[in-house]
Amino acid sequence: MTRALAAIAATGLLWAGLAAAQGAAKPDLARGEQLAKQVCAACHAADGNSVAPANPKLAGQHAGYLYKQLGNFKPQDGKKAARENAIMGGMVAILSDADMRALAAYYAAQTLRPAAASDKDLAALGQKIWRGGIAEKNVAACAGCHGPDGAGIPELYPHLSGQFAEYVDAQLKQFRAGARANDPNGMMRGVAARMSDQEIRAVAEYAAGLR
């Protein structure tokens, strides 16, 4: 088994454990909508279709992924948060586990209004990387985890098609710098570390226009 496949398999086991830990309780969508309007709307919009490229679109994102990210913004067992962000840290501090599940389920049920690519040349380069990776840098194809259409894999990898290019670009650079380190097994940090600014922007542009 290759290192990449081994990492994917290990990630799958991690997420299977997370799903089991979450239990079978049905999220309260009405509570999720209330929280979205009262707590999250200023940055992400009530329906998850943020209009500010710095703030990700949450509509249609996988509920399990959203739940994990919300949890990662919270310090656990006296340790610092797995994903540090002053604004999000303050927001999730007031949320219970049930609240986070409700929010994740609510936003997952909303319809995404996708962003669009703005640079066709960069998007063309991004398409090559998305589909085939960068062999000489040992960068795997993005499609291997996020799918040919950017839909991702529920509970494992996020839906990226139609996401703001600016946001994807920023997150990849955070992974590259180690400022964001909540990727299982360091997979995204390893990939981003081998990519140039242009290659990162190209992938981000392609994802924004992917349908």
XYZ file of N, CA and C in Angstrom:
633
model
N 0.849 -1.196 0.000
C 0.000 0.000 0.000
C 0.883 1.243 0.000
N 0.584 2.209 -0.852
C 1.380 3.424 -0.910
C 1.134 4.268 0.331
N 2.050 5.228 0.568
C 1.906 6.099 1.727
C 0.597 6.882 1.671
N 0.245 7.369 0.455
C -0.985 8.151 0.316
C -2.209 7.316 0.632
N -2.233 6.061 0.105
C -3.383 5.193 0.355
C -3.455 4.819 1.826
N -2.297 4.601 2.439
C -2.281 4.272 3.861
C -2.842 5.419 4.681
N -2.481 6.650 4.298
C -2.984 7.823 5.014
C -4.487 7.947 4.865
N -4.979 7.690 3.645
C -6.420 7.764 3.404
C -7.155 6.716 4.226
N -6.592 5.490 4.275
C -7.221 4.419 5.042
C -7.261 4.769 6.522
N -6.137 5.310 7.038
C -6.091 5.698 8.449
C -7.090 6.800 8.753
N -7.223 7.747 7.810
C -8.196 8.827 7.980
C -9.610 8.276 8.024
N -9.874 7.282 7.170
C -11.192 6.656 7.159
C -11.523 6.027 8.500
N -10.536 5.349 9.120
C -10.758 4.746 10.429
C -11.014 5.816 11.485
N -10.273 6.915 11.394
C -10.463 8.010 12.343
C -11.886 8.542 12.264
N -12.340 8.776 11.030
C -13.682 9.334 10.850
C -14.774 8.337 11.218
N -14.512 7.048 11.004
C -15.487 6.040 11.400
C -15.674 6.078 12.909
N -14.545 6.243 13.640
C -14.632 6.364 15.087
C -15.383 7.602 15.511
N -15.141 8.708 14.802
C -15.837 9.958 15.112
C -17.334 9.800 14.906
N -17.722 9.174 13.780
C -19.138 8.995 13.484
C -19.814 8.152 14.558
N -19.117 7.107 15.014
C -19.681 6.248 16.051
C -19.846 7.017 17.355
N -18.851 7.869 17.646
C -18.895 8.647 18.883
C -20.036 9.653 18.880
N -20.406 10.119 17.715
C -21.458 11.121 17.626
C -22.822 10.556 18.007
N -22.962 9.245 17.833
C -24.222 8.626 18.199
C -25.302 8.853 17.165
N -26.494 8.347 17.482
C -27.578 8.352 16.511
C -28.590 9.467 16.741
N -28.338 10.355 17.701
C -29.292 11.418 17.984
C -29.486 12.302 16.761
N -30.736 12.577 16.425
C -31.040 13.393 15.254
C -30.832 14.866 15.574
N -30.042 15.587 14.759
C -29.814 17.012 15.021
C -31.111 17.808 14.930
N -31.192 18.858 15.723
C -32.356 19.740 15.759
C -32.165 20.838 14.707
N -32.774 20.665 13.542
C -32.591 21.626 12.452
C -33.166 22.997 12.793
N -34.238 23.023 13.555
C -34.814 24.316 13.954
C -33.827 25.078 14.842
N -33.178 24.358 15.727
C -32.158 24.980 16.575
C -30.971 25.433 15.718
N -30.606 24.626 14.741
C -29.519 24.993 13.842
C -29.825 26.268 13.080
N -31.046 26.391 12.599
C -31.449 27.605 11.869
C -31.410 28.818 12.784
N -31.886 28.646 14.016
C -31.883 29.749 14.982
C -30.450 30.223 15.240
N -29.543 29.284 15.447
C -28.147 29.637 15.708
C -27.503 30.290 14.488
N -27.823 29.763 13.313
C -27.265 30.330 12.088
C -27.647 31.793 11.946
N -28.878 32.099 12.255
C -29.360 33.476 12.127
C -28.824 34.388 13.222
N -28.671 33.856 14.426
C -28.286 34.690 15.557
C -26.777 34.792 15.753
N -26.039 33.734 15.401
C -24.613 33.674 15.710
C -23.728 33.751 14.469
N -24.152 33.080 13.391
C -23.254 32.871 12.257
C -23.519 33.763 11.043
N -24.718 34.344 10.982
C -25.147 35.026 9.757
C -24.255 36.196 9.363
N -23.682 36.884 10.324
C -22.884 38.072 9.999
C -21.701 37.738 9.107
N -21.138 36.561 9.267
C -19.976 36.170 8.454
C -20.319 35.179 7.350
N -21.232 34.240 7.643
C -21.493 33.153 6.702
C -22.861 33.233 6.026
N -23.676 34.208 6.416
C -25.057 34.362 5.947
C -25.930 33.284 6.570
N -27.193 33.600 6.738
C -28.106 32.687 7.420
C -28.247 31.356 6.692
N -28.088 31.377 5.358
C -28.226 30.130 4.604
C -26.870 29.536 4.220
N -25.791 30.081 4.775
C -24.468 29.526 4.524
C -23.799 29.992 3.250
N -24.438 30.911 2.523
C -23.858 31.422 1.285
C -23.185 32.765 1.546
N -22.042 32.702 2.186
C -21.274 33.908 2.490
C -21.034 34.721 1.226
N -21.001 36.034 1.375
C -20.696 36.899 0.234
C -19.290 37.475 0.347
N -18.602 37.179 1.443
C -17.240 37.683 1.657
C -16.253 36.552 1.416
N -15.353 36.688 0.447
C -14.430 35.602 0.113
C -13.553 35.129 1.263
N -13.370 35.951 2.282
C -12.564 35.522 3.429
C -13.298 34.511 4.297
N -14.627 34.469 4.152
C -15.448 33.576 4.968
C -16.024 32.477 4.087
N -15.762 31.229 4.416
C -16.183 30.147 3.511
C -17.689 30.005 3.373
N -18.098 29.536 2.212
C -19.486 29.138 2.004
C -19.692 27.814 2.740
N -20.737 27.740 3.552
C -21.019 26.538 4.326
C -22.196 25.746 3.776
N -22.999 26.376 2.941
C -24.182 25.707 2.391
C -23.776 24.466 1.606
N -24.415 23.359 1.896
C -24.161 22.122 1.168
C -22.912 21.375 1.582
N -22.171 21.894 2.557
C -20.978 21.196 3.025
C -21.394 19.956 3.829
N -20.561 18.941 3.856
C -20.886 17.722 4.591
C -21.040 18.016 6.086
N -22.114 17.520 6.663
C -22.399 17.802 8.070
C -21.284 17.302 8.986
N -20.782 16.106 8.719
C -19.729 15.556 9.561
C -18.474 16.397 9.529
N -18.153 16.942 8.361
C -16.972 17.796 8.244
C -17.182 19.099 9.002
N -18.360 19.709 8.841
C -18.651 20.948 9.563
C -18.598 20.740 11.075
N -19.163 19.644 11.528
C -19.161 19.336 12.961
C -17.730 19.210 13.472
N -16.889 18.525 12.709
C -15.488 18.365 13.114
C -14.785 19.714 13.199
N -14.991 20.566 12.194
C -14.319 21.872 12.202
C -14.771 22.711 13.388
N -16.057 22.721 13.666
C -16.549 23.475 14.817
C -15.895 22.977 16.099
N -15.817 21.655 16.246
C -15.177 21.078 17.424
C -13.702 21.418 17.506
N -13.044 21.478 16.355
C -11.612 21.779 16.332
C -11.304 23.203 16.769
N -12.267 24.101 16.658
C -12.055 25.482 17.103
C -12.139 25.616 18.626
N -12.584 24.547 19.315
C -12.728 24.580 20.768
C -11.530 23.924 21.452
N -10.988 24.551 22.489
C -9.956 23.872 23.282
C -10.543 22.606 23.898
N -9.720 21.555 23.970
C -10.199 20.288 24.509
C -9.276 19.807 25.622
N -9.869 19.397 26.732
C -9.111 18.808 27.843
C -7.938 19.678 28.283
N -8.166 20.988 28.320
C -7.124 21.893 28.766
C -6.057 22.193 27.743
N -6.181 21.613 26.555
C -5.213 21.852 25.487
C -5.751 22.920 24.540
N -4.848 23.557 23.814
C -5.279 24.574 22.866
C -6.093 23.938 21.749
N -6.882 24.745 21.083
C -7.734 24.250 19.997
C -6.887 23.684 18.866
N -7.401 22.638 18.221
C -6.690 22.031 17.096
C -6.626 22.984 15.912
N -7.604 23.869 15.817
C -7.634 24.869 14.750
C -7.836 26.222 15.417
N -6.807 27.031 15.451
C -6.858 28.285 16.189
C -7.340 29.438 15.315
N -8.368 30.128 15.803
C -8.906 31.296 15.133
C -9.648 32.101 16.195
N -9.222 33.322 16.426
C -9.778 34.116 17.523
C -11.279 34.318 17.384
N -11.739 34.620 16.177
C -13.172 34.869 15.973
C -13.975 33.595 16.159
N -13.573 32.528 15.462
C -14.324 31.282 15.557
C -14.223 30.676 16.955
N -13.071 30.854 17.595
C -12.935 30.348 18.954
C -13.944 30.981 19.891
N -14.156 32.280 19.720
C -15.144 32.971 20.538
C -16.563 32.529 20.226
N -16.827 32.279 18.960
C -18.170 31.869 18.549
C -18.530 30.485 19.086
N -17.634 29.522 18.951
C -17.965 28.145 19.355
C -17.949 27.976 20.870
N -17.343 28.935 21.570
C -17.275 28.822 23.029
C -18.658 28.742 23.662
N -19.641 29.345 23.007
C -21.000 29.362 23.574
C -21.858 28.200 23.078
N -21.287 27.354 22.202
C -22.068 26.275 21.601
C -21.858 24.949 22.326
N -22.955 24.256 22.571
C -22.873 22.905 23.115
C -22.607 21.921 21.978
N -22.339 20.690 22.327
C -22.143 19.663 21.301
C -23.396 19.531 20.440
N -24.571 19.555 21.081
C -25.826 19.452 20.338
C -26.007 20.648 19.409
N -25.588 21.824 19.868
C -25.670 23.022 19.027
C -24.808 22.860 17.774
N -23.601 22.356 17.947
C -22.696 22.194 16.810
C -23.248 21.186 15.811
N -23.836 20.127 16.316
C -24.443 19.136 15.413
C -25.625 19.745 14.669
N -26.411 20.535 15.385
C -27.573 21.167 14.768
C -27.149 22.145 13.680
N -26.140 22.960 13.964
C -25.640 23.910 12.975
C -25.093 23.192 11.750
N -24.303 22.151 11.978
C -23.698 21.408 10.879
C -24.780 20.803 9.980
N -25.795 20.223 10.595
C -26.867 19.599 9.816
C -27.674 20.650 9.060
N -27.912 21.796 9.699
C -28.682 22.851 9.044
C -27.956 23.379 7.820
N -26.682 23.728 7.970
C -25.945 24.273 6.836
C -25.771 23.223 5.737
N -25.597 21.976 6.103
C -25.460 20.920 5.107
C -26.715 20.793 4.245
N -27.854 21.127 4.834
C -29.130 20.996 4.120
C -29.440 22.184 3.224
N -28.632 23.244 3.279
C -28.895 24.429 2.463
C -28.309 24.261 1.055
N -28.840 25.010 0.125
C -28.394 24.937 -1.269
C -27.257 25.915 -1.523
N -26.159 25.397 -2.022
C -24.991 26.228 -2.303
C -25.225 27.125 -3.507
N -24.875 28.395 -3.366
C -24.791 29.300 -4.502
C -23.308 29.458 -4.808
N -22.798 28.733 -5.784
C -21.346 28.622 -5.965
C -20.662 29.898 -6.414
N -19.403 30.000 -6.023
C -18.536 31.059 -6.521
C -18.111 30.689 -7.937
N -17.224 31.493 -8.534
C -16.778 31.239 -9.901
C -15.297 31.553 -10.033
N -14.652 30.900 -10.975
C -13.248 31.198 -11.261
C -13.163 32.552 -11.962
N -12.080 33.280 -11.719
C -11.918 34.597 -12.344
C -10.717 34.659 -13.277
N -9.873 33.622 -13.282
C -8.670 33.597 -14.121
C -8.629 32.269 -14.870
N -8.988 32.285 -16.142
C -9.107 31.039 -16.901
C -7.774 30.335 -17.093
N -6.687 31.098 -17.186
C -5.378 30.477 -17.364
C -4.949 29.734 -16.099
N -5.137 30.367 -14.966
C -4.830 29.690 -13.720
C -5.743 28.493 -13.493
N -7.008 28.651 -13.834
C -7.954 27.546 -13.685
C -7.548 26.357 -14.548
N -6.983 26.621 -15.734
C -6.532 25.542 -16.615
C -5.377 24.778 -15.982
N -4.449 25.514 -15.359
C -3.356 24.856 -14.639
C -3.919 24.081 -13.447
N -4.876 24.686 -12.749
C -5.496 24.027 -11.611
C -6.180 22.723 -11.995
N -6.786 22.716 -13.174
C -7.437 21.493 -13.655
C -6.430 20.363 -13.804
N -5.258 20.679 -14.339
C -4.218 19.657 -14.513
C -3.772 19.094 -13.164
N -3.593 19.985 -12.189
C -3.169 19.530 -10.861
C -4.284 18.745 -10.183
N -5.508 19.253 -10.297
C -6.654 18.580 -9.674
C -6.795 17.161 -10.190
N -6.648 16.995 -11.481
C -6.869 15.681 -12.088
C -5.646 14.767 -12.064
N -4.457 15.375 -12.190
C -3.264 14.545 -12.321
C -2.173 14.775 -11.304
N -2.330 15.752 -10.428
C -1.301 16.049 -9.452
C -0.088 16.710 -10.094
N 1.025 16.700 -9.365
C 2.294 17.233 -9.862
C 3.332 16.146 -9.608
N 3.556 15.313 -10.607
C 4.380 14.115 -10.420
C 5.778 14.428 -9.918
N 6.397 15.462 -10.492
C 7.782 15.772 -10.132
C 7.929 16.291 -8.701
N 6.813 16.699 -8.088
C 6.843 17.169 -6.702
C 6.169 16.184 -5.748
N 5.757 15.054 -6.271
C 5.053 14.049 -5.476
C 3.778 14.615 -4.842
N 3.075 15.452 -5.614
C 1.793 16.003 -5.178
C 0.678 15.187 -5.816
N -0.133 14.559 -4.997
C -1.220 13.720 -5.505
C -2.331 14.566 -6.116
N -3.088 13.967 -7.012
C -4.232 14.647 -7.616
C -5.270 14.967 -6.546
N -5.780 16.186 -6.576
C -6.813 16.601 -5.619
C -8.055 15.721 -5.728
N -8.324 15.262 -6.960
C -9.516 14.452 -7.206
C -9.503 13.145 -6.434
N -8.316 12.689 -6.029
C -8.233 11.433 -5.307
C -8.991 11.449 -3.993
N -9.041 12.609 -3.336
C -9.761 12.723 -2.068
C -11.031 13.568 -2.190
N -10.969 14.608 -3.001
C -12.098 15.536 -3.096
C -13.024 15.237 -4.271
N -12.674 14.226 -5.074
C -13.530 13.810 -6.166
C -13.310 14.609 -7.437
N -13.567 14.005 -8.587
C -13.408 14.710 -9.859
C -14.245 15.970 -9.955
N -15.415 15.953 -9.304
C -16.320 17.106 -9.356
C -16.242 17.981 -8.118
N -15.281 17.693 -7.242
C -15.110 18.511 -6.044
C -16.141 18.277 -4.960
N -16.915 17.184 -5.073
C -17.972 16.936 -4.090
C -17.430 16.417 -2.775
N -16.177 15.959 -2.756
C -15.610 15.418 -1.534
C -16.209 14.066 -1.185
N -15.889 13.596 0.008
C -16.422 12.331 0.504
C -17.028 12.607 1.872
N -18.335 12.398 2.034
C -18.982 12.696 3.310
C -18.237 12.090 4.495
N -18.078 12.881 5.531
C -17.405 12.551 6.777
C -15.882 12.497 6.643
N -15.366 12.523 5.414
C -13.921 12.412 5.232
C -13.281 13.689 4.707
N -13.707 14.114 3.502
C -13.066 15.244 2.835
C -14.125 16.258 2.394
N -13.832 17.538 2.545
C -14.855 18.568 2.293
C -15.217 18.744 0.829
N -16.417 19.193 0.633
C -16.921 19.624 -0.668
C -16.220 20.951 -0.992
N -15.505 21.003 -2.125
C -14.764 22.216 -2.481
C -15.282 22.914 -3.732
N -16.076 22.241 -4.546
C -16.542 22.898 -5.770
C -17.427 24.079 -5.420
N -17.153 25.218 -6.077
C -17.942 26.415 -5.834
C -17.517 27.212 -4.615
N -16.460 26.768 -3.930
C -15.959 27.526 -2.780
C -15.153 28.727 -3.274
N -15.102 29.779 -2.499
C -14.328 30.948 -2.885
C -12.871 30.578 -3.132
N -12.321 31.030 -4.264
C -10.912 30.770 -4.549
C -10.029 31.393 -3.480
N -10.386 32.575 -3.027
C -9.586 33.262 -2.012
C -9.498 32.455 -0.718
N -10.604 31.824 -0.349
C -10.611 31.043 0.880
C -9.777 29.781 0.735
N -9.951 29.063 -0.367
C -9.173 27.841 -0.585
C -7.682 28.167 -0.631
N -7.338 29.246 -1.333
C -5.951 29.692 -1.404
C -5.389 29.953 -0.005
N -6.136 30.664 0.809
C -5.673 31.007 2.153
C -5.484 29.770 3.022
N -6.414 28.809 2.919
C -6.307 27.608 3.744
C -5.126 26.734 3.327
N -4.891 26.604 2.036
C -3.738 25.829 1.576
C -2.432 26.458 2.061
N -2.374 27.774 2.032
C -1.159 28.446 2.514
C -1.012 28.302 4.024
N -2.130 28.249 4.749
C -2.045 28.009 6.185
C -1.544 26.595 6.468
N -2.029 25.628 5.683
C -1.530 24.260 5.833
C -0.029 24.221 5.533
N 0.382 24.908 4.478
C 1.786 24.908 4.078
C 2.676 25.489 5.173
N 2.198 26.540 5.814
C 2.971 27.205 6.855
C 2.875 26.498 8.208
N 1.951 25.534 8.322
C 1.748 24.856 9.596
C 0.853 25.613 10.539
N 0.310 26.749 10.080
C -0.586 27.546 10.916
C -1.922 26.845 11.104
N -2.300 26.010 10.149
C -3.474 25.160 10.300
C -2.983 23.725 10.326
N -3.297 23.018 11.399
C -2.733 21.683 11.575
C -3.774 20.661 12.022
N -5.030 20.855 11.610
C -6.080 19.920 12.031
C -6.428 18.915 10.944
N -5.511 18.726 9.999
C -5.711 17.707 8.969
C -5.217 16.365 9.488
N -6.027 15.307 9.424
C -5.601 14.002 9.919
C -4.316 13.537 9.243
N -3.382 13.075 10.042
C -2.111 12.529 9.542
C -1.242 13.552 8.821
N -1.578 14.838 8.934
C -0.773 15.854 8.275
C -0.840 15.798 6.762
N -1.891 15.191 6.231
C -1.973 14.982 4.784
C -1.936 16.282 3.995
N -2.782 17.241 4.385
C -2.837 18.492 3.627
C -1.580 19.330 3.834
N -0.985 19.257 5.016
C 0.267 19.990 5.238
C 1.365 19.448 4.326
N 1.397 18.133 4.171
C 2.408 17.538 3.306
C 2.229 17.917 1.853
N 0.974 17.923 1.395
C 0.689 18.286 0.007
C 1.018 19.752 -0.242
N 0.490 20.629 0.605
C 0.670 22.064 0.403
C 2.136 22.480 0.503
N 2.918 21.777 1.322
C 4.328 22.119 1.497
C 5.119 21.996 0.203
N 4.603 21.204 -0.731
C 5.322 20.972 -1.989
C 4.753 21.792 -3.145
N 3.844 22.709 -2.833
C 3.210 23.516 -3.876
C 3.655 24.970 -3.809
N 3.826 25.582 -4.976
C 4.174 27.001 -5.053
C 2.920 27.851 -4.881
N 3.121 29.153 -4.697
C 1.979 30.068 -4.615
C 1.108 29.964 -5.864
N 1.737 29.902 -7.035
C 0.975 29.833 -8.278
C 0.164 28.549 -8.363
N 0.750 27.437 -7.955
C 0.044 26.156 -8.010
C -1.120 26.128 -7.037
N -0.921 26.698 -5.870
C -2.010 26.782 -4.898
C -3.145 27.649 -5.436
N -2.804 28.795 -5.984
C -3.848 29.679 -6.519
C -4.569 29.022 -7.692
N -3.825 28.277 -8.496
C -4.435 27.611 -9.650
C -5.476 26.590 -9.199
N -5.132 25.785 -8.211
C -6.082 24.797 -7.684
C -7.305 25.495 -7.098
N -7.068 26.595 -6.383
C -8.175 27.343 -5.781
C -9.105 27.912 -6.847
N -8.528 28.450 -7.917
C -9.332 28.987 -9.020
C -10.170 27.878 -9.670
N -9.549 26.736 -9.886
C -10.275 25.633 -10.524
C -11.422 25.139 -9.634
N -11.154 25.018 -8.340
C -12.207 24.564 -7.419
C -13.388 25.514 -7.415
N -13.109 26.810 -7.466
C -14.194 27.803 -7.449
C -15.127 27.636 -8.634
N -14.587 27.278 -9.778
C -15.414 27.140 -10.975
C -15.885 25.726 -11.237
N -15.476 24.793 -10.408
C -15.829 23.382 -10.619
C -17.294 23.130 -10.291
N -17.935 22.374 -11.130
C -19.351 22.016 -10.898
C -19.562 20.515 -11.064
